[in-house]
mmCIF file of C-alpha atoms in Angstrom:
data_model
loop_
_atom_site.group_PDB
_atom_site.id
_atom_site.type_symbol
_atom_site.label_atom_id
_atom_site.label_comp_id
_atom_site.label_asym_id
_atom_site.label_seq_id
_atom_site.Cartn_x
_atom_site.Cartn_y
_atom_site.Cartn_z
ATOM 1 C CA MET A 240 40.460 -47.197 -87.374
ATOM 2 C CA ILE A 241 38.872 -44.024 -86.144
ATOM 3 C CA LYS A 242 41.279 -41.099 -85.733
ATOM 4 C CA ILE A 243 40.661 -38.356 -83.114
ATOM 5 C CA SER A 244 41.809 -35.211 -84.198
ATOM 6 C CA LYS A 245 43.720 -32.978 -81.559
ATOM 7 C CA THR A 246 40.995 -30.430 -81.365
ATOM 8 C CA THR A 247 38.707 -33.118 -80.255
ATOM 9 C CA LYS A 248 41.248 -34.462 -77.773
ATOM 10 C CA LEU A 249 41.575 -31.031 -76.308
ATOM 11 C CA ASN A 250 37.519 -30.660 -75.978
ATOM 12 C CA TYR A 251 37.405 -33.858 -74.492
ATOM 13 C CA LYS A 252 40.117 -32.834 -71.935
ATOM 14 C CA TYR A 253 38.280 -29.740 -71.080
ATOM 15 C CA HIS A 254 34.980 -31.255 -70.726
ATOM 16 C CA GLU A 255 36.482 -33.946 -68.507
ATOM 17 C CA ASN A 256 38.206 -31.100 -66.456
ATOM 18 C CA GLN A 257 35.035 -29.507 -66.191
ATOM 19 C CA SER A 258 33.226 -32.369 -65.067
ATOM 20 C CA MET A 259 35.826 -32.790 -62.421
ATOM 21 C CA ILE A 260 35.473 -29.375 -61.393
ATOM 22 C CA LEU A 261 31.917 -29.435 -61.010
ATOM 23 C CA THR A 262 32.098 -32.467 -58.982
ATOM 24 C CA VAL A 263 34.494 -31.158 -56.691
ATOM 25 C CA SER A 264 32.587 -28.184 -55.945
ATOM 26 C CA LYS A 265 29.571 -30.311 -55.083
ATOM 27 C CA ILE A 266 31.762 -32.413 -52.795
ATOM 28 C CA ARG A 267 33.010 -29.139 -51.159
ATOM 29 C CA ALA A 268 29.429 -27.629 -51.146
ATOM 30 C CA HIS A 269 28.041 -30.945 -49.582
ATOM 31 C CA MET A 270 30.834 -30.806 -46.990
ATOM 32 C CA GLU A 271 30.112 -27.252 -46.014
ATOM 33 C CA VAL A 272 26.665 -28.071 -45.593
ATOM 34 C CA LEU A 273 27.577 -31.028 -43.304
ATOM 35 C CA LYS A 274 29.896 -28.824 -41.254
ATOM 36 C CA MET A 275 26.845 -26.395 -40.667
ATOM 37 C CA LYS A 276 24.743 -29.127 -39.596
ATOM 38 C CA LYS A 277 27.384 -30.343 -37.348
ATOM 39 C CA ARG A 278 27.560 -26.896 -36.075
ATOM 40 C CA SER A 279 24.029 -26.418 -35.392
ATOM 41 C CA LEU A 280 23.615 -30.002 -33.798
ATOM 42 C CA ALA A 281 26.403 -28.899 -31.550
ATOM 43 C CA THR A 282 24.621 -25.435 -30.643
ATOM 44 C CA VAL A 283 21.598 -27.421 -30.067
ATOM 45 C CA LEU A 284 23.261 -30.010 -27.897
ATOM 46 C CA VAL A 285 25.108 -27.117 -25.887
ATOM 47 C CA LEU A 286 21.951 -25.197 -25.687
ATOM 48 C CA SER A 287 20.134 -28.401 -24.489
ATOM 49 C CA LEU A 288 22.779 -29.233 -21.933
ATOM 50 C CA PHE A 289 22.401 -25.793 -20.390
ATOM 51 C CA VAL A 290 18.822 -25.979 -19.888
ATOM 52 C CA VAL A 291 19.088 -29.163 -18.426
ATOM 53 C CA MET A 292 21.388 -27.818 -15.994
ATOM 54 C CA LEU A 293 19.585 -24.591 -15.487
ATOM 55 C CA PHE A 294 16.372 -26.569 -14.257
ATOM 56 C CA SER A 295 18.464 -29.049 -12.320
ATOM 57 C CA GLY A 296 19.742 -26.074 -10.433
ATOM 58 C CA CYS A 297 16.282 -24.833 -9.723
ATOM 59 C CA SER A 298 14.910 -28.098 -8.807
ATOM 60 C CA LYS A 299 17.663 -28.613 -5.988
ATOM 61 C CA ASP A 300 16.995 -25.044 -4.817
ATOM 62 C CA ASP A 301 13.414 -25.753 -4.608
ATOM 63 C CA GLY A 302 14.226 -28.855 -2.810
ATOM 64 C CA ASN A 303 16.401 -27.245 -0.180
ATOM 65 C CA GLU A 304 13.735 -24.804 0.583
ATOM 66 C CA THR A 305 11.134 -27.461 1.049
ATOM 67 C CA GLY A 306 13.214 -29.669 3.208
ATOM 68 C CA ASP A 307 13.835 -26.535 5.660
ATOM 69 C CA ALA A 308 10.430 -25.921 6.123
ATOM 70 C CA ALA A 309 9.817 -29.914 6.508
ATOM 71 C CA GLY A 310 12.728 -29.975 8.968
ATOM 72 C CA GLY A 311 15.445 -30.843 6.416
ATOM 73 C CA GLY A 312 14.474 -34.074 4.848
ATOM 74 C CA THR A 313 16.395 -35.528 1.970
ATOM 75 C CA ASP A 314 14.736 -38.415 0.594
ATOM 76 C CA THR A 315 11.878 -38.730 -1.702
ATOM 77 C CA THR A 316 9.194 -39.391 0.487
ATOM 78 C CA GLN A 317 10.060 -36.508 2.897
ATOM 79 C CA SER A 318 10.462 -34.129 -0.089
ATOM 80 C CA ASN A 319 6.583 -35.125 -1.006
ATOM 81 C CA ASP A 320 5.685 -34.826 2.396
ATOM 82 C CA ALA A 321 7.318 -31.537 2.389
ATOM 83 C CA SER A 322 5.188 -30.378 -0.669
ATOM 84 C CA THR A 323 1.836 -31.414 0.814
ATOM 85 C CA GLU A 324 2.874 -29.356 4.055
ATOM 86 C CA SER A 325 3.591 -26.460 2.274
ATOM 87 C CA SER A 326 0.381 -26.664 0.225
ATOM 88 C CA GLU A 327 -1.717 -26.974 3.506
ATOM 89 C CA ALA A 328 0.202 -24.101 4.852
ATOM 90 C CA THR A 329 -0.991 -21.751 1.709
ATOM 91 C CA GLU A 330 -4.709 -22.977 2.469
ATOM 92 C CA SER A 331 -3.982 -21.852 6.139
ATOM 93 C CA ASP A 332 -2.785 -18.630 4.916
ATOM 94 C CA ASN A 333 -6.035 -17.906 3.037
ATOM 95 C CA GLY A 334 -8.055 -18.519 6.104
ATOM 96 C CA PRO A 335 -10.071 -21.425 7.065
ATOM 97 C CA SER A 336 -12.822 -22.339 4.427
ATOM 98 C CA GLY A 337 -15.773 -24.696 4.104
ATOM 99 C CA GLU A 338 -19.315 -24.494 5.865
ATOM 100 C CA VAL A 339 -20.949 -24.051 9.186
ATOM 101 C CA MET A 340 -24.484 -24.717 10.262
ATOM 102 C CA LEU A 341 -26.011 -23.150 13.128
ATOM 103 C CA TYR A 342 -29.800 -24.007 14.515
ATOM 104 C CA SER A 343 -31.065 -21.236 16.694
ATOM 105 C CA SER A 344 -34.304 -19.733 18.024
ATOM 106 C CA MET A 345 -32.913 -16.117 18.124
ATOM 107 C CA GLN A 346 -34.554 -13.484 15.933
ATOM 108 C CA GLU A 347 -33.407 -13.255 12.427
ATOM 109 C CA ALA A 348 -32.192 -9.644 12.563
ATOM 110 C CA GLN A 349 -29.786 -10.724 15.118
ATOM 111 C CA LEU A 350 -28.730 -14.020 13.361
ATOM 112 C CA LYS A 351 -28.303 -12.097 9.938
ATOM 113 C CA ALA A 352 -25.974 -9.290 11.927
ATOM 114 C CA LEU A 353 -24.258 -12.340 13.474
ATOM 115 C CA LYS A 354 -23.511 -13.810 10.157
ATOM 116 C CA ASP A 355 -22.419 -10.904 8.393
ATOM 117 C CA GLY A 356 -19.903 -10.153 11.021
ATOM 118 C CA PHE A 357 -18.726 -13.735 11.213
ATOM 119 C CA THR A 358 -18.371 -14.073 7.244
ATOM 120 C CA ALA A 359 -16.486 -10.765 7.101
ATOM 121 C CA LYS A 360 -13.999 -12.401 9.419
ATOM 122 C CA TYR A 361 -13.964 -15.649 7.898
ATOM 123 C CA PRO A 362 -14.936 -14.789 4.075
ATOM 124 C CA ASN A 363 -14.006 -18.449 2.955
ATOM 125 C CA ILE A 364 -16.619 -20.228 5.383
ATOM 126 C CA LYS A 365 -20.042 -20.351 4.384
ATOM 127 C CA MET A 366 -22.462 -19.909 7.176
ATOM 128 C CA ASP A 367 -26.189 -20.942 6.960
ATOM 129 C CA TYR A 368 -28.601 -21.028 9.800
ATOM 130 C CA TYR A 369 -32.157 -22.350 10.453
ATOM 131 C CA PHE A 370 -34.157 -20.427 13.008
ATOM 132 C CA ALA A 371 -37.748 -20.893 14.431
ATOM 133 C CA GLY A 372 -39.244 -21.261 17.931
ATOM 134 C CA THR A 373 -37.294 -23.268 20.605
ATOM 135 C CA GLY A 374 -40.183 -25.929 20.451
ATOM 136 C CA LYS A 375 -39.335 -26.474 16.657
ATOM 137 C CA VAL A 376 -35.672 -26.471 17.027
ATOM 138 C CA VAL A 377 -35.815 -28.963 19.707
ATOM 139 C CA THR A 378 -37.904 -31.118 17.711
ATOM 140 C CA LYS A 379 -35.714 -30.783 14.654
ATOM 141 C CA ILE A 380 -32.836 -31.678 16.616
ATOM 142 C CA ALA A 381 -34.369 -34.862 18.355
ATOM 143 C CA THR A 382 -35.687 -35.947 14.793
ATOM 144 C CA GLU A 383 -32.138 -35.609 13.282
ATOM 145 C CA ASN A 384 -30.496 -37.286 16.173
ATOM 146 C CA GLN A 385 -33.047 -40.253 16.073
ATOM 147 C CA SER A 386 -31.853 -40.537 12.135
ATOM 148 C CA GLY A 387 -28.300 -40.826 13.282
ATOM 149 C CA GLN A 388 -26.789 -37.442 13.049
ATOM 150 C CA VAL A 389 -27.904 -33.790 13.876
ATOM 151 C CA ALA A 390 -27.197 -31.587 10.576
ATOM 152 C CA ALA A 391 -26.259 -28.497 12.726
ATOM 153 C CA ASP A 392 -22.765 -27.808 14.158
ATOM 154 C CA VAL A 393 -23.696 -25.448 16.721
ATOM 155 C CA ILE A 394 -26.998 -24.838 18.316
ATOM 156 C CA TRP A 395 -28.433 -21.740 20.141
ATOM 157 C CA VAL A 396 -31.891 -22.085 21.724
ATOM 158 C CA GLY A 397 -33.474 -20.046 24.506
ATOM 159 C CA ASP A 398 -34.090 -22.370 27.301
ATOM 160 C CA PRO A 399 -31.038 -23.658 29.460
ATOM 161 C CA GLY A 400 -32.823 -26.679 30.502
ATOM 162 C CA ASN A 401 -33.104 -28.096 26.792
ATOM 163 C CA TYR A 402 -29.028 -28.205 26.933
ATOM 164 C CA ILE A 403 -29.258 -30.793 30.052
ATOM 165 C CA SER A 404 -31.384 -32.980 28.131
ATOM 166 C CA PHE A 405 -29.331 -32.750 25.025
ATOM 167 C CA LYS A 406 -26.306 -33.555 27.211
ATOM 168 C CA GLU A 407 -27.911 -36.545 28.676
ATOM 169 C CA LYS A 408 -28.507 -37.847 25.006
ATOM 170 C CA GLY A 409 -25.083 -37.744 23.837
ATOM 171 C CA ILE A 410 -25.960 -34.929 21.414
ATOM 172 C CA LEU A 411 -23.324 -32.265 22.418
ATOM 173 C CA ALA A 412 -19.832 -32.137 22.329
ATOM 174 C CA GLN A 413 -17.421 -30.973 24.907
ATOM 175 C CA TYR A 414 -15.939 -28.051 23.945
ATOM 176 C CA GLU A 415 -14.118 -24.945 26.346
ATOM 177 C CA SER A 416 -13.521 -22.079 24.459
ATOM 178 C CA PRO A 417 -10.582 -19.724 25.052
ATOM 179 C CA GLU A 418 -13.433 -16.736 25.145
ATOM 180 C CA ALA A 419 -15.522 -18.543 27.724
ATOM 181 C CA GLU A 420 -12.847 -17.392 30.608
ATOM 182 C CA ASN A 421 -14.256 -13.970 30.458
ATOM 183 C CA ILE A 422 -17.799 -15.519 31.356
ATOM 184 C CA GLY A 423 -18.670 -16.220 34.887
ATOM 185 C CA ALA A 424 -19.071 -19.733 36.166
ATOM 186 C CA LYS A 425 -22.865 -19.329 36.653
ATOM 187 C CA PHE A 426 -23.368 -19.121 32.878
ATOM 188 C CA LYS A 427 -21.105 -22.174 31.994
ATOM 189 C CA ASP A 428 -21.646 -25.985 32.229
ATOM 190 C CA PRO A 429 -18.890 -27.385 34.734
ATOM 191 C CA GLU A 430 -18.212 -30.198 32.218
ATOM 192 C CA GLY A 431 -17.916 -27.761 29.070
ATOM 193 C CA TYR A 432 -20.921 -28.804 27.299
ATOM 194 C CA TYR A 433 -22.322 -25.388 26.758
ATOM 195 C CA THR A 434 -21.777 -21.774 27.552
ATOM 196 C CA GLY A 435 -24.370 -18.966 27.958
ATOM 197 C CA ALA A 436 -24.065 -16.684 25.179
ATOM 198 C CA ARG A 437 -26.522 -14.014 25.870
ATOM 199 C CA LEU A 438 -28.587 -12.678 28.720
ATOM 200 C CA VAL A 439 -32.278 -12.420 27.928
ATOM 201 C CA VAL A 440 -34.573 -10.535 30.745
ATOM 202 C CA ALA A 441 -38.315 -11.138 30.767
ATOM 203 C CA GLY A 442 -40.567 -8.301 31.982
ATOM 204 C CA PHE A 443 -43.374 -6.176 31.003
ATOM 205 C CA GLY A 444 -44.024 -5.095 27.394
ATOM 206 C CA TYR A 445 -46.619 -2.233 26.953
ATOM 207 C CA ASN A 446 -48.459 -0.093 24.249
ATOM 208 C CA THR A 447 -46.780 3.352 24.356
ATOM 209 C CA ASN A 448 -49.896 4.960 22.956
ATOM 210 C CA LEU A 449 -52.185 3.410 25.613
ATOM 211 C CA VAL A 450 -49.857 3.139 28.772
ATOM 212 C CA THR A 451 -47.510 5.433 30.072
ATOM 213 C CA PRO A 452 -44.079 4.196 31.692
ATOM 214 C CA GLU A 453 -45.558 5.192 35.146
ATOM 215 C CA GLU A 454 -48.920 3.253 34.384
ATOM 216 C CA ALA A 455 -47.040 -0.014 33.313
ATOM 217 C CA PRO A 456 -47.055 -2.879 35.809
ATOM 218 C CA LYS A 457 -44.086 -2.792 38.310
ATOM 219 C CA THR A 458 -44.526 -6.344 39.920
ATOM 220 C CA TRP A 459 -46.048 -9.378 38.480
ATOM 221 C CA ASP A 460 -49.061 -9.239 40.832
ATOM 222 C CA ASP A 461 -49.706 -6.076 39.234
ATOM 223 C CA LEU A 462 -50.858 -7.804 36.170
ATOM 224 C CA LEU A 463 -54.245 -8.884 38.227
ATOM 225 C CA LYS A 464 -55.267 -5.304 38.704
ATOM 226 C CA PRO A 465 -58.507 -4.245 37.198
ATOM 227 C CA GLU A 466 -56.815 -2.116 34.500
ATOM 228 C CA TRP A 467 -55.298 -5.026 32.846
ATOM 229 C CA LYS A 468 -58.409 -7.518 32.623
ATOM 230 C CA ASP A 469 -58.656 -8.925 29.125
ATOM 231 C CA GLN A 470 -55.524 -7.026 28.178
ATOM 232 C CA ILE A 471 -52.774 -9.423 28.870
ATOM 233 C CA ILE A 472 -51.098 -11.425 26.222
ATOM 234 C CA ILE A 473 -48.229 -14.519 26.962
ATOM 235 C CA THR A 474 -46.175 -16.378 24.431
ATOM 236 C CA ASP A 475 -47.086 -20.012 24.563
ATOM 237 C CA PRO A 476 -44.279 -21.779 26.453
ATOM 238 C CA GLY A 477 -44.616 -24.957 24.348
ATOM 239 C CA SER A 478 -43.404 -22.992 21.291
ATOM 240 C CA SER A 479 -40.923 -20.544 22.800
ATOM 241 C CA GLY A 480 -38.021 -21.491 25.150
ATOM 242 C CA THR A 481 -37.661 -18.126 26.671
ATOM 243 C CA SER A 482 -41.587 -17.904 27.660
ATOM 244 C CA PHE A 483 -41.172 -21.489 29.152
ATOM 245 C CA TYR A 484 -38.176 -20.702 31.297
ATOM 246 C CA ALA A 485 -39.799 -17.470 32.503
ATOM 247 C CA ILE A 486 -43.317 -19.093 33.239
ATOM 248 C CA SER A 487 -41.394 -21.909 34.898
ATOM 249 C CA ALA A 488 -39.404 -19.707 36.934
ATOM 250 C CA LEU A 489 -42.872 -18.339 38.548
ATOM 251 C CA LEU A 490 -44.065 -21.286 38.679
ATOM 252 C CA ASN A 491 -41.402 -22.770 41.061
ATOM 253 C CA HIS A 492 -41.747 -19.697 43.194
ATOM 254 C CA GLU A 493 -43.747 -20.041 46.302
ATOM 255 C CA ASP A 494 -45.304 -16.547 45.747
ATOM 256 C CA TYR A 495 -46.546 -17.490 42.510
ATOM 257 C CA GLY A 496 -47.072 -21.280 41.466
ATOM 258 C CA PHE A 497 -49.921 -22.638 39.126
ATOM 259 C CA GLU A 498 -52.426 -20.687 41.102
ATOM 260 C CA PHE A 499 -50.846 -17.189 39.918
ATOM 261 C CA PHE A 500 -51.405 -18.526 36.432
ATOM 262 C CA GLU A 501 -55.138 -19.705 36.914
ATOM 263 C CA LYS A 502 -55.978 -16.207 38.213
ATOM 264 C CA LEU A 503 -54.185 -14.708 34.950
ATOM 265 C CA LYS A 504 -56.396 -16.788 32.840
ATOM 266 C CA GLU A 505 -59.490 -15.701 34.609
ATOM 267 C CA HIS A 506 -58.275 -12.125 34.386
ATOM 268 C CA GLY A 507 -58.417 -12.990 30.619
ATOM 269 C CA ALA A 508 -54.809 -13.187 29.767
ATOM 270 C CA GLU A 509 -54.382 -15.073 26.228
ATOM 271 C CA LEU A 510 -51.846 -17.131 24.758
ATOM 272 C CA GLU A 511 -49.959 -16.416 21.289
ATOM 273 C CA SER A 512 -47.981 -18.853 19.359
ATOM 274 C CA GLY A 513 -44.606 -16.817 18.779
ATOM 275 C CA THR A 514 -42.426 -14.519 20.572
ATOM 276 C CA THR A 515 -42.441 -11.953 17.599
ATOM 277 C CA ALA A 516 -46.187 -12.178 17.157
ATOM 278 C CA THR A 517 -46.544 -11.537 21.036
ATOM 279 C CA HIS A 518 -44.717 -8.277 20.973
ATOM 280 C CA ASN A 519 -46.298 -7.293 17.588
ATOM 281 C CA LYS A 520 -49.944 -7.414 18.867
ATOM 282 C CA ILE A 521 -48.955 -4.898 21.908
ATOM 283 C CA ALA A 522 -47.424 -2.704 19.557
ATOM 284 C CA ALA A 523 -50.371 -2.737 17.179
ATOM 285 C CA GLY A 524 -52.871 -2.095 20.316
ATOM 286 C CA ALA A 525 -54.362 -5.404 20.289
ATOM 287 C CA TYR A 526 -53.329 -5.998 24.061
ATOM 288 C CA LYS A 527 -51.922 -3.355 26.557
ATOM 289 C CA VAL A 528 -49.541 -5.346 28.140
ATOM 290 C CA GLY A 529 -47.700 -8.652 28.075
ATOM 291 C CA LEU A 530 -44.996 -10.984 29.176
ATOM 292 C CA CYS A 531 -42.180 -9.867 27.058
ATOM 293 C CA LEU A 532 -38.508 -9.806 26.394
ATOM 294 C CA ASP A 533 -36.188 -6.911 26.505
ATOM 295 C CA TYR A 534 -34.429 -7.054 23.393
ATOM 296 C CA VAL A 535 -37.484 -7.825 21.224
ATOM 297 C CA SER A 536 -39.339 -5.087 22.765
ATOM 298 C CA LYS A 537 -36.435 -2.579 22.222
ATOM 299 C CA ASN A 538 -35.663 -3.647 18.856
ATOM 300 C CA LEU A 539 -39.170 -3.162 17.945
ATOM 301 C CA ALA A 540 -39.250 0.199 19.384
ATOM 302 C CA LYS A 541 -35.893 1.237 17.531
ATOM 303 C CA ASP A 542 -37.772 0.475 14.466
ATOM 304 C CA GLY A 543 -40.621 2.738 15.153
ATOM 305 C CA ALA A 544 -43.173 0.335 16.803
ATOM 306 C CA THR A 545 -45.260 1.591 19.524
ATOM 307 C CA ILE A 546 -43.975 -0.895 22.284
ATOM 308 C CA GLY A 547 -41.995 -0.083 25.732
ATOM 309 C CA PHE A 548 -40.277 -2.202 28.052
ATOM 310 C CA LYS A 549 -40.067 -2.314 31.788
ATOM 311 C CA TYR A 550 -38.181 -4.170 34.014
ATOM 312 C CA PRO A 551 -39.806 -5.837 37.302
ATOM 313 C CA GLU A 552 -38.878 -4.170 40.092
ATOM 314 C CA GLU A 553 -38.565 -7.224 42.041
ATOM 315 C CA ASN A 554 -38.266 -11.308 41.146
ATOM 316 C CA LEU A 555 -36.593 -10.506 38.027
ATOM 317 C CA ILE A 556 -36.520 -13.424 35.374
ATOM 318 C CA SER A 557 -33.089 -13.492 33.532
ATOM 319 C CA ILE A 558 -32.394 -16.288 31.192
ATOM 320 C CA THR A 559 -28.732 -17.477 29.904
ATOM 321 C CA SER A 560 -29.353 -18.619 26.432
ATOM 322 C CA PRO A 561 -26.519 -21.203 25.808
ATOM 323 C CA ILE A 562 -24.502 -22.402 22.658
ATOM 324 C CA ALA A 563 -22.999 -25.786 22.201
ATOM 325 C CA LEU A 564 -21.324 -27.834 19.719
ATOM 326 C CA ILE A 565 -22.700 -31.062 18.362
ATOM 327 C CA GLU A 566 -21.098 -34.190 18.862
ATOM 328 C CA GLY A 567 -19.914 -35.735 15.254
ATOM 329 C CA ALA A 568 -20.432 -32.496 13.598
ATOM 330 C CA ALA A 569 -19.661 -32.484 9.993
ATOM 331 C CA ASN A 570 -17.880 -29.083 10.424
ATOM 332 C CA GLU A 571 -16.426 -29.278 13.797
ATOM 333 C CA ALA A 572 -13.601 -26.975 13.257
ATOM 334 C CA ASN A 573 -15.694 -24.436 11.686
ATOM 335 C CA GLY A 574 -18.168 -24.734 14.509
ATOM 336 C CA LYS A 575 -15.590 -24.092 17.003
ATOM 337 C CA LEU A 576 -14.532 -20.843 15.384
ATOM 338 C CA LEU A 577 -18.349 -19.660 14.994
ATOM 339 C CA TYR A 578 -18.730 -20.527 18.732
ATOM 340 C CA ASP A 579 -15.580 -18.568 19.689
ATOM 341 C CA TYR A 580 -16.944 -15.774 17.478
ATOM 342 C CA ILE A 581 -20.398 -15.504 19.427
ATOM 343 C CA LEU A 582 -18.560 -15.432 22.638
ATOM 344 C CA SER A 583 -15.907 -12.948 21.464
ATOM 345 C CA THR A 584 -16.178 -9.142 22.275
ATOM 346 C CA GLU A 585 -16.735 -8.496 18.423
ATOM 347 C CA GLY A 586 -19.629 -11.149 18.568
ATOM 348 C CA GLN A 587 -20.864 -9.842 21.942
ATOM 349 C CA GLN A 588 -20.787 -6.152 20.489
ATOM 350 C CA ILE A 589 -23.204 -7.259 17.798
ATOM 351 C CA LEU A 590 -25.727 -8.643 20.252
ATOM 352 C CA LEU A 591 -25.113 -5.226 22.385
ATOM 353 C CA ASP A 592 -25.855 -3.249 19.388
ATOM 354 C CA ASN A 593 -29.152 -5.302 18.858
ATOM 355 C CA ASN A 594 -30.138 -4.855 22.628
ATOM 356 C CA LEU A 595 -29.086 -7.828 24.069
ATOM 357 C CA ASN A 596 -27.184 -8.252 27.377
ATOM 358 C CA SER A 597 -23.587 -9.445 26.943
ATOM 359 C CA VAL A 598 -22.410 -12.278 29.172
ATOM 360 C CA ARG A 599 -18.911 -11.205 29.254
ATOM 361 C CA SER A 600 -17.640 -9.750 32.323
ATOM 362 C CA ASP A 601 -15.319 -7.426 30.619
ATOM 363 C CA MET A 602 -18.187 -5.717 28.535
ATOM 364 C CA SER A 603 -21.030 -3.548 29.144
ATOM 365 C CA SER A 604 -24.473 -5.326 29.547
ATOM 366 C CA GLY A 605 -26.130 -2.603 27.413
ATOM 367 C CA GLU A 606 -28.495 0.370 28.307
ATOM 368 C CA GLY A 607 -30.681 -1.747 30.568
ATOM 369 C CA MET A 608 -29.398 -3.242 34.142
ATOM 370 C CA THR A 609 -25.797 -4.391 34.619
ATOM 371 C CA ILE A 610 -24.953 -8.099 34.782
ATOM 372 C CA PRO A 611 -24.524 -8.113 38.655
ATOM 373 C CA GLU A 612 -27.751 -6.137 38.999
ATOM 374 C CA ILE A 613 -29.617 -8.646 36.860
ATOM 375 C CA GLU A 614 -28.220 -11.929 38.759
ATOM 376 C CA ALA A 615 -28.892 -10.058 42.157
ATOM 377 C CA ALA A 616 -32.423 -9.345 41.389
ATOM 378 C CA SER A 617 -33.202 -12.480 39.356
ATOM 379 C CA LEU A 618 -35.192 -15.608 40.476
ATOM 380 C CA SER A 619 -33.248 -18.685 41.249
ATOM 381 C CA VAL A 620 -33.960 -21.604 39.085
ATOM 382 C CA ASP A 621 -32.788 -25.231 39.036
ATOM 383 C CA ASP A 622 -32.133 -25.673 35.393
ATOM 384 C CA LYS A 623 -31.711 -29.641 35.861
ATOM 385 C CA GLU A 624 -35.135 -29.760 37.899
ATOM 386 C CA LEU A 625 -36.604 -27.599 35.100
ATOM 387 C CA ALA A 626 -35.269 -30.269 32.474
ATOM 388 C CA GLU A 627 -36.933 -33.070 34.687
ATOM 389 C CA LYS A 628 -40.221 -31.419 34.959
ATOM 390 C CA SER A 629 -40.855 -29.766 31.590
ATOM 391 C CA LYS A 630 -43.154 -32.202 30.015
ATOM 392 C CA ASN A 631 -45.430 -31.989 33.512
ATOM 393 C CA ILE A 632 -44.960 -28.273 33.573
ATOM 394 C CA LEU A 633 -46.533 -27.862 29.988
ATOM 395 C CA GLU A 634 -49.256 -30.471 30.525
ATOM 396 C CA GLN A 635 -50.237 -28.350 33.555
ATOM 397 C CA PHE A 636 -50.130 -25.084 31.769
ATOM 398 C CA ASP A 637 -51.854 -26.254 29.060
ATOM 399 C CA LYS A 638 -55.003 -27.418 31.126
ATOM 400 C CA ILE A 639 -55.148 -23.925 32.374
ATOM 401 C CA PHE A 640 -54.775 -22.186 29.160
ATOM 402 C CA LYS A 641 -56.174 -24.549 26.440
#
């Protein structure tokens, strides 16, 4: 039997106690860790609960504002609808956007000036334009219409008779612009399919180095005087709508007719394919005089060209160049904005600045004759009859000059 000394027993008890102390210490330490973890977890839970409550409160506030904007809806569907309406309102606050296309026979300088003004007012709308002589523009419209849809949203050519044909073919859409109330009934389609947007006057262009204002023709018959033999140029009416309208006005008048143009041909009058080219040839001195347009002559003169313009003393020829919306246009809303802008005081002022006559009754007609003076002195033309006879007129005219 092994005996254990008293010292050994004491040592054993000591180590045993120490071991127990260590174990208790570990347990206490472990419990402290658990308490800390519990506190952290509780903190996280409290913070999470606070965040949830915070976001919940924000969501409720947003829902109330949206509901008020949409008319106080409370269910989910109305809330979604309200969000959509709010989004649309933001887009409208930024202004209209998208694209708009204009087909026109106007001079490019004037089109560019209008484009600059329009895009300054509607910076989110991209405006494009196609410009050419009326004949080419009309052909383009007819071709696209046969294919199913004209790519333009707005059209603006020189001959009012073209619009009667467009209307009959269903190419035009009805639109009564709020700006049109300041434009006389004479310049508007009674059914609202088109509205005159500028007033062009045909008269005598002359080279200022070769002809004085006093020497320039005063009447259409003056063109048959000896001093103008082989010195007269006219724009081909088959390519220019304004030239076609002016020539047709003389053809339909009892004092002129085809006989007058036969005499002009015998007198050495020549045709030029485009309006700008006609005016440039007079300015260059290739011809002394010609059948010209007021605004083209004045704009060239402003740029230093040696060309002047004179209004006939009688039988004035005024041309109301209309604008119209295309039926089924891809950008109808923007087309209406462009239509309105062209007729507005802002748009018409751009035309005045470019030597065109405004059609608005509440604006000056520019430096030339006033609108009442132009109307009173102008030849009367039946646009519908002109549209019906256009093919016949061109065929007879070509027999004389070509």
